[in-house]
mmCIF file of C-alpha atoms in Angstrom:
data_model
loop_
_atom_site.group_PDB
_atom_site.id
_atom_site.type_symbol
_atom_site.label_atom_id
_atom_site.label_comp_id
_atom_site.label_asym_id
_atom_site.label_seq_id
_atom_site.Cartn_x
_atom_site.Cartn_y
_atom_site.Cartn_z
ATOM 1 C CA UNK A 278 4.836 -1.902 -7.293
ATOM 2 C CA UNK A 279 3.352 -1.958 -10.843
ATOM 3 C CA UNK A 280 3.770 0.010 -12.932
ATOM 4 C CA UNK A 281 0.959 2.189 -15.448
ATOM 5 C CA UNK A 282 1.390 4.525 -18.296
ATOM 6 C CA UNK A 283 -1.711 6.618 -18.922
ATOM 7 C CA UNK A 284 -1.843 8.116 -22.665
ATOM 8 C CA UNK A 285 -4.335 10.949 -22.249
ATOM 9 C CA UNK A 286 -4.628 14.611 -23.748
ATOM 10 C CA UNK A 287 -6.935 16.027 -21.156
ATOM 11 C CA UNK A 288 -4.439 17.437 -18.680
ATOM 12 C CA UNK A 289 -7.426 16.769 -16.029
ATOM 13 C CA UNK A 290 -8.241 13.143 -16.894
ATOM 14 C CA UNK A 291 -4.890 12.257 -16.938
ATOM 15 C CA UNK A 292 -3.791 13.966 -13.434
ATOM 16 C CA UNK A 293 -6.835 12.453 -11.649
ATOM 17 C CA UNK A 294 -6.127 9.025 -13.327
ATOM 18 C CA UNK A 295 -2.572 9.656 -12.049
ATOM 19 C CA UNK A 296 -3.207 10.554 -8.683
ATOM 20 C CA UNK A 297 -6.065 7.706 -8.346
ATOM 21 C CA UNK A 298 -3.390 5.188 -9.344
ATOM 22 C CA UNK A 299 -0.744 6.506 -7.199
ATOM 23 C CA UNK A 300 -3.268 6.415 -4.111
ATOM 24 C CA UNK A 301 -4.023 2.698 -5.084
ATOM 25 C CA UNK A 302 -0.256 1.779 -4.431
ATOM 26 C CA UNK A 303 0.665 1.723 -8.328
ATOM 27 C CA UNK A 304 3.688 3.311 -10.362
ATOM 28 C CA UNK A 305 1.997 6.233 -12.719
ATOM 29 C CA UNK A 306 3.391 7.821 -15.662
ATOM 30 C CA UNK A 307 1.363 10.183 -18.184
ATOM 31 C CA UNK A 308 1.567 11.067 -21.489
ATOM 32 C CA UNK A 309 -0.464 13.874 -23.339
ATOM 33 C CA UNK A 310 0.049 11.946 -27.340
ATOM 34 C CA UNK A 311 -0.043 8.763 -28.649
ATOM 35 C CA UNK A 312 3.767 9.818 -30.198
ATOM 36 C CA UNK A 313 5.090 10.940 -26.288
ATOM 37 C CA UNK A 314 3.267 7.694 -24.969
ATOM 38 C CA UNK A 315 5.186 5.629 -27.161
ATOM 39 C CA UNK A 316 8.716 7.095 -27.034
ATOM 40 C CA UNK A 317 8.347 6.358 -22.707
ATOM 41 C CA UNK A 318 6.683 3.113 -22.781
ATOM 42 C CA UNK A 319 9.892 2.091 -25.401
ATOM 43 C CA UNK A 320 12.587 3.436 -22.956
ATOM 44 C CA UNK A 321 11.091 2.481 -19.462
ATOM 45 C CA UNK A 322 8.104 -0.277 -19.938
ATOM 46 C CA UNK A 323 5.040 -0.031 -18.019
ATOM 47 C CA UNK A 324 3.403 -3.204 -16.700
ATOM 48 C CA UNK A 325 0.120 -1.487 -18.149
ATOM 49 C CA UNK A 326 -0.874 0.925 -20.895
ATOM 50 C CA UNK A 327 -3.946 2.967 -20.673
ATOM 51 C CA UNK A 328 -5.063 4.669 -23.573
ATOM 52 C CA UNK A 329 -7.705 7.200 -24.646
ATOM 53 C CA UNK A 330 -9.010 7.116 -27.789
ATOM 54 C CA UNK A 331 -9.488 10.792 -29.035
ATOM 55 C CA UNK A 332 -5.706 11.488 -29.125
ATOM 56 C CA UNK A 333 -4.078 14.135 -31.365
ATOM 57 C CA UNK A 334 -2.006 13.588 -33.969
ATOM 58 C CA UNK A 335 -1.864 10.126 -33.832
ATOM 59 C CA UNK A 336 -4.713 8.470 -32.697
ATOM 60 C CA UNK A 337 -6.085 5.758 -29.790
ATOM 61 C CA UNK A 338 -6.149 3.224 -32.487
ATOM 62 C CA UNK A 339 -3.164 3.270 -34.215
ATOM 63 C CA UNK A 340 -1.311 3.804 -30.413
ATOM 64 C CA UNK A 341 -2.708 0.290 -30.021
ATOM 65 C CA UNK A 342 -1.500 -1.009 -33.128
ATOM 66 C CA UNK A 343 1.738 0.164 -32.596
ATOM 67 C CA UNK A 344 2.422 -0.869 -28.998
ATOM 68 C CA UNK A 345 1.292 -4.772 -30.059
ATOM 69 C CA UNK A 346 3.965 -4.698 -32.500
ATOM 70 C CA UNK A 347 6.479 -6.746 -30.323
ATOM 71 C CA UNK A 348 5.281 -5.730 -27.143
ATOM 72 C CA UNK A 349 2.513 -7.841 -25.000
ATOM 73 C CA UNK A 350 2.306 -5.512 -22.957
ATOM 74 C CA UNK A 351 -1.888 -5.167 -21.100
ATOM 75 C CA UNK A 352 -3.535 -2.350 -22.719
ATOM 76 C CA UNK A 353 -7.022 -1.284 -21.560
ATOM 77 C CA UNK A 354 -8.530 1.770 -23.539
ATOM 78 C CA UNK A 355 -10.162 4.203 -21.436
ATOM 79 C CA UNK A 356 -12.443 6.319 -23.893
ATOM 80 C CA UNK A 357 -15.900 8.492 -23.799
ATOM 81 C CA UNK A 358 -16.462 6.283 -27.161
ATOM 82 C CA UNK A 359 -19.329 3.688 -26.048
ATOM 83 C CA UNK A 360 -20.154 2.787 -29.823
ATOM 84 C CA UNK A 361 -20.247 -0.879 -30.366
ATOM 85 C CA UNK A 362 -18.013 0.280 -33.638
ATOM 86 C CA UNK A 363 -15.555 1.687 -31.893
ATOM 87 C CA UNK A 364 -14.732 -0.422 -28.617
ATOM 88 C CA UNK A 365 -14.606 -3.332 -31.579
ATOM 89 C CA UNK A 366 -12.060 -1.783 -33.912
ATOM 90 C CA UNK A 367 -10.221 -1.084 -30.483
ATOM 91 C CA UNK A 368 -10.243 -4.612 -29.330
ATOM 92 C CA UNK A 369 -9.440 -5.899 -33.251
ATOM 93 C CA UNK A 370 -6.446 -3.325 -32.923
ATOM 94 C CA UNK A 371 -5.343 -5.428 -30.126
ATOM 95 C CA UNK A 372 -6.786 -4.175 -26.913
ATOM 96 C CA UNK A 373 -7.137 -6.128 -24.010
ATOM 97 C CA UNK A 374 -9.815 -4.424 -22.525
ATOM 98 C CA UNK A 375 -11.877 -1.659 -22.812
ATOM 99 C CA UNK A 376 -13.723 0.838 -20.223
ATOM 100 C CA UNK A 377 -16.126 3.966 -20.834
ATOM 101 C CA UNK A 378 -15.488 7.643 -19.164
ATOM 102 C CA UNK A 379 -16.640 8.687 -16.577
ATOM 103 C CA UNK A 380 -14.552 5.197 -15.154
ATOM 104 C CA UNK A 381 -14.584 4.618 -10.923
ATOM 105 C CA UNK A 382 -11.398 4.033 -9.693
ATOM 106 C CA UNK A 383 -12.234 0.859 -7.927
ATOM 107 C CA UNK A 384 -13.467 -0.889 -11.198
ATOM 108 C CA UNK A 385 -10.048 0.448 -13.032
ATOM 109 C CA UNK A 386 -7.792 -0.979 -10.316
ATOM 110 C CA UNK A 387 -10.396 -4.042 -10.193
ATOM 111 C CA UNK A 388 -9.043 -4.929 -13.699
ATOM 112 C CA UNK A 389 -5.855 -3.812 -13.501
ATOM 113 C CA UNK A 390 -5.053 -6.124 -10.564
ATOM 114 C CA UNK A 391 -6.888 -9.003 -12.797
ATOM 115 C CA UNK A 392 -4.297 -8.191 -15.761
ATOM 116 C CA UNK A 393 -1.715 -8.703 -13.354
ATOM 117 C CA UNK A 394 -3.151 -11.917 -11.939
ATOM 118 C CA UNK A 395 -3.160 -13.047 -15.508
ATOM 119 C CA UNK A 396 -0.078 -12.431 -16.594
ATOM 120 C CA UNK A 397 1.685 -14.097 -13.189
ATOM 121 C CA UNK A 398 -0.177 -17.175 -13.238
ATOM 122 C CA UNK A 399 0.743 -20.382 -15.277
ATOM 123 C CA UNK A 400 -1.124 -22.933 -16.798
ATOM 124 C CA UNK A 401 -0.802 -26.123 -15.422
ATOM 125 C CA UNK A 402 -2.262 -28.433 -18.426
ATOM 126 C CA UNK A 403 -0.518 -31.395 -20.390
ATOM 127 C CA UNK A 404 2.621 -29.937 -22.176
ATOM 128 C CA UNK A 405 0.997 -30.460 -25.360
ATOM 129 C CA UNK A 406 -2.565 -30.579 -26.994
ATOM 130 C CA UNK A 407 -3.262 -31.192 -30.496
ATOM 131 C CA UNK A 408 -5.838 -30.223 -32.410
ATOM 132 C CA UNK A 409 -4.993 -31.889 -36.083
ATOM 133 C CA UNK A 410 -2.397 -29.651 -37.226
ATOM 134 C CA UNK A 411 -2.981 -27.002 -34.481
ATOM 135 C CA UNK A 412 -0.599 -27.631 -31.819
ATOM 136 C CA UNK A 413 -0.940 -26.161 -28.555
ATOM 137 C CA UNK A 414 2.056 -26.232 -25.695
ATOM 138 C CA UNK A 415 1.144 -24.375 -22.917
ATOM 139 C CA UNK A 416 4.221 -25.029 -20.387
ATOM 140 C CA UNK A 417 5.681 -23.841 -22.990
ATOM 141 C CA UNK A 418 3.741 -20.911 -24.234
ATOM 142 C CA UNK A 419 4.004 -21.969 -27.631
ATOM 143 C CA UNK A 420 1.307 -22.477 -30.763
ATOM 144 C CA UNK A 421 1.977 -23.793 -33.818
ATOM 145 C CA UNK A 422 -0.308 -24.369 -37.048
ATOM 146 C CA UNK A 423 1.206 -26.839 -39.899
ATOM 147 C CA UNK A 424 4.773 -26.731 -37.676
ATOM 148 C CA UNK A 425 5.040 -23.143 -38.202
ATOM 149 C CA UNK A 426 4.804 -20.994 -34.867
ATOM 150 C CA UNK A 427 1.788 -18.930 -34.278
ATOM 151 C CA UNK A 428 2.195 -15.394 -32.879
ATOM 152 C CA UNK A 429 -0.326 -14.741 -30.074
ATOM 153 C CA UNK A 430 -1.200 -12.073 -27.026
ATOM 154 C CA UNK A 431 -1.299 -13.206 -23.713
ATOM 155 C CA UNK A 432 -4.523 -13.179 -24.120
ATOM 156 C CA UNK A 433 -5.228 -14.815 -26.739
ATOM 157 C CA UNK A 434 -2.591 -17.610 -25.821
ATOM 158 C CA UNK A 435 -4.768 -17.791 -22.531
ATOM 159 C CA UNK A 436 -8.349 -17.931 -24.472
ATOM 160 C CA UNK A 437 -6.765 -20.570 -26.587
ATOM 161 C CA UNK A 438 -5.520 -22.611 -23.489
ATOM 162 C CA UNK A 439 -8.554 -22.278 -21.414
ATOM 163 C CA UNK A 440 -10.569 -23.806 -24.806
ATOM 164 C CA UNK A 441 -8.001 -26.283 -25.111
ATOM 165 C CA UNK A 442 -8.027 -27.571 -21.815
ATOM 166 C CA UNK A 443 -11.531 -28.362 -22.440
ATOM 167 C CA UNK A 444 -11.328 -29.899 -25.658
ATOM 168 C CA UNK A 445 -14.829 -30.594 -27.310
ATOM 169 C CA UNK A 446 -17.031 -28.582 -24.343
ATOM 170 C CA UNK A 447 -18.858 -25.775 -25.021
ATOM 171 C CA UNK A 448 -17.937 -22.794 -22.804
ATOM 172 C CA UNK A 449 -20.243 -19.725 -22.352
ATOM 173 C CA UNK A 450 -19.080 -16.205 -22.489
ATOM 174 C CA UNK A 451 -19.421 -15.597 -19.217
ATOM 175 C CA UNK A 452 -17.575 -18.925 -18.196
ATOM 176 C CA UNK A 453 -15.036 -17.024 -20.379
ATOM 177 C CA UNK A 454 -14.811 -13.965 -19.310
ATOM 178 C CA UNK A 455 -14.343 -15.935 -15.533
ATOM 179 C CA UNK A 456 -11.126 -18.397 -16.589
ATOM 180 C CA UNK A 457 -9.481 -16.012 -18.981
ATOM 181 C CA UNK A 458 -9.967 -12.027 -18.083
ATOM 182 C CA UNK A 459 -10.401 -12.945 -14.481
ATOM 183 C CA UNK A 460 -14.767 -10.716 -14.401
ATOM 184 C CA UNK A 461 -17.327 -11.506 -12.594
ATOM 185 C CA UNK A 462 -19.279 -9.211 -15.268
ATOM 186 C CA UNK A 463 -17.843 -7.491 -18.270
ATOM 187 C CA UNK A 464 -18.812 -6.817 -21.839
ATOM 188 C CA UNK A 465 -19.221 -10.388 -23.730
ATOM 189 C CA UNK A 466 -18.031 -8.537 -26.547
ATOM 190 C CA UNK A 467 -14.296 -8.792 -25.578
ATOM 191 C CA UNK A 468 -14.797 -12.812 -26.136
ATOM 192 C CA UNK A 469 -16.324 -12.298 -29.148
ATOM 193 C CA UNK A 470 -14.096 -9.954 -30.798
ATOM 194 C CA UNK A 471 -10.946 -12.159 -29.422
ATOM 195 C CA UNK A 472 -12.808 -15.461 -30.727
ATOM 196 C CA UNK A 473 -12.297 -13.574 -33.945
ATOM 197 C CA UNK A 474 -9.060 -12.558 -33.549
ATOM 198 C CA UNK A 475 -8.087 -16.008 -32.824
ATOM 199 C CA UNK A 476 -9.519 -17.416 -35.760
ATOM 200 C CA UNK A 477 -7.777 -15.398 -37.993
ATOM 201 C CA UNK A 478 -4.160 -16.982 -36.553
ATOM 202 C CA UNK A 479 -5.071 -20.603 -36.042
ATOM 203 C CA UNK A 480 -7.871 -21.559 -38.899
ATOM 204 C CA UNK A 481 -6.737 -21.910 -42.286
ATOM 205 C CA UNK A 482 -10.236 -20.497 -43.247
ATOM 206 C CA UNK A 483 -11.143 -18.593 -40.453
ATOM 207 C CA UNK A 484 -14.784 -17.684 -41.576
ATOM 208 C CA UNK A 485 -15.454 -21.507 -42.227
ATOM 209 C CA UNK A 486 -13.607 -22.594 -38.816
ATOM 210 C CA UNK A 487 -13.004 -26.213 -38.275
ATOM 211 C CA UNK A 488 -11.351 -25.991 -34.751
ATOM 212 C CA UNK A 489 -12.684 -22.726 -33.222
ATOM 213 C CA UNK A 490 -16.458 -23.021 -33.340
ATOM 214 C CA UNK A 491 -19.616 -21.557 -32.096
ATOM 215 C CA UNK A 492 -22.429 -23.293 -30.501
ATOM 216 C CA UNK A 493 -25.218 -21.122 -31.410
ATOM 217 C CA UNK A 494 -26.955 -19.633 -28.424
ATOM 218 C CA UNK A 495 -24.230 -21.692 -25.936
ATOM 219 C CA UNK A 496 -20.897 -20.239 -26.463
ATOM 220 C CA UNK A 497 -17.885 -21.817 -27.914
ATOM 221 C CA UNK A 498 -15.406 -24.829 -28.154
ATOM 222 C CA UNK A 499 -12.070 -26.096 -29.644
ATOM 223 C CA UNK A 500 -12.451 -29.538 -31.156
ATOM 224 C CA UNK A 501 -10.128 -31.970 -32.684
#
């Protein structure tokens, strides 16, 4: 069964999240702070994070930030926060996805079993694409930029493959959000803000990029 760590303060929110997950056949663990979250998802890993954003002490954000450092691990925020501002500086911080309170059960699990799906299944491409001095291995799971290696998420390894893959083709967001999270709908935002995440790891000037470009009013592409 997988496994899912839910960092929540409201002692309501978190049980029914709980419960929910345990009725859908998953693993659940809680944790009331960011700080408590942390300590259990270092000691016994979940296959999934879920984090709120309003958190004391330390908050939703800086949760994120510290569970990327090292750890690959899916995290999907789960917050009352609909500002564009805010599910933005949560993606930037490095989540995966992001969902709005009051959240049905079936659209959770929905994306939880997509997560999954990605991180089980294996690309199948050439063992290596290259893209000038961006090289791209994905048998291998491996980037590098100028023969140095290029830390990524899984997601952004699987953005990065799914562009590669189609070198010099313009893929839509939607298209996107299909091949890579696995949504027949979602928020286009999550390709956007990962485009820009992206960019910042594989273009030497990332707000002039010469690999990772938009097609105004199309989408995107990766070209040599």
């Amino acid at each position: 069964m997988a496994s899912v760590l839910v960092i929540e303060d409201d002692d309501r929110i978190r049980q029914s999240l709980l419960l929910a997950l345990e009725d859908e056949g998953y693993t659940a663990d809680g944790a009331p702070t960011a700080e408590e979250g942390l300590v259990k998802q270092r000691k016994t890993p979940a296959d999934t994070v879920l984090v709120d954003l309003m958190l004391p002490g330390l908050d939703g954000f800086d949760a994120i930030r510290e569970l990327r450092r090292g750890d690959d691990v899916p995290i999907v925020v789960v917050s009352a926060r609909n500002d564009t501002h805010d599910i933005v500086a949560a993606l930037e911080a490095g989540a995966d996805d992001y969902l709005v309170k009051p959240v049905a059960v079936k659209e959770l699990t929905a994306r939880l079993r997509a997560l999954r799906r990605r991180a089980r299944n294996t690309t199948q491409a050439m063992p290596t694409l290259v893209f000038g001095d961006l090289q791209v291995r994905p048998l291998a799971g491996e980037v590098t930029l100028h023969g140095r290696p290029v830390e990524l998420t899984r997601t952004e390894f699987r953005l990065l493959c799914e562009l590669a893959e189609h070198p010099g083709m313009v893929l839509s967001r939607q298209q996107l959000l299909e091949r890579v999270w696995e949504y027949d709908f979602g928020d286009e935002r999550l390709v956007d803000v990962h485009v820009g995440r992206l960019r910042q790891k594989i273009e030497d000037e990332p707000s002039a990029p010469k690999h990772l470009v938009t097609v105004r009013g199309l989408g995107y592409k990766l070209q040599r």
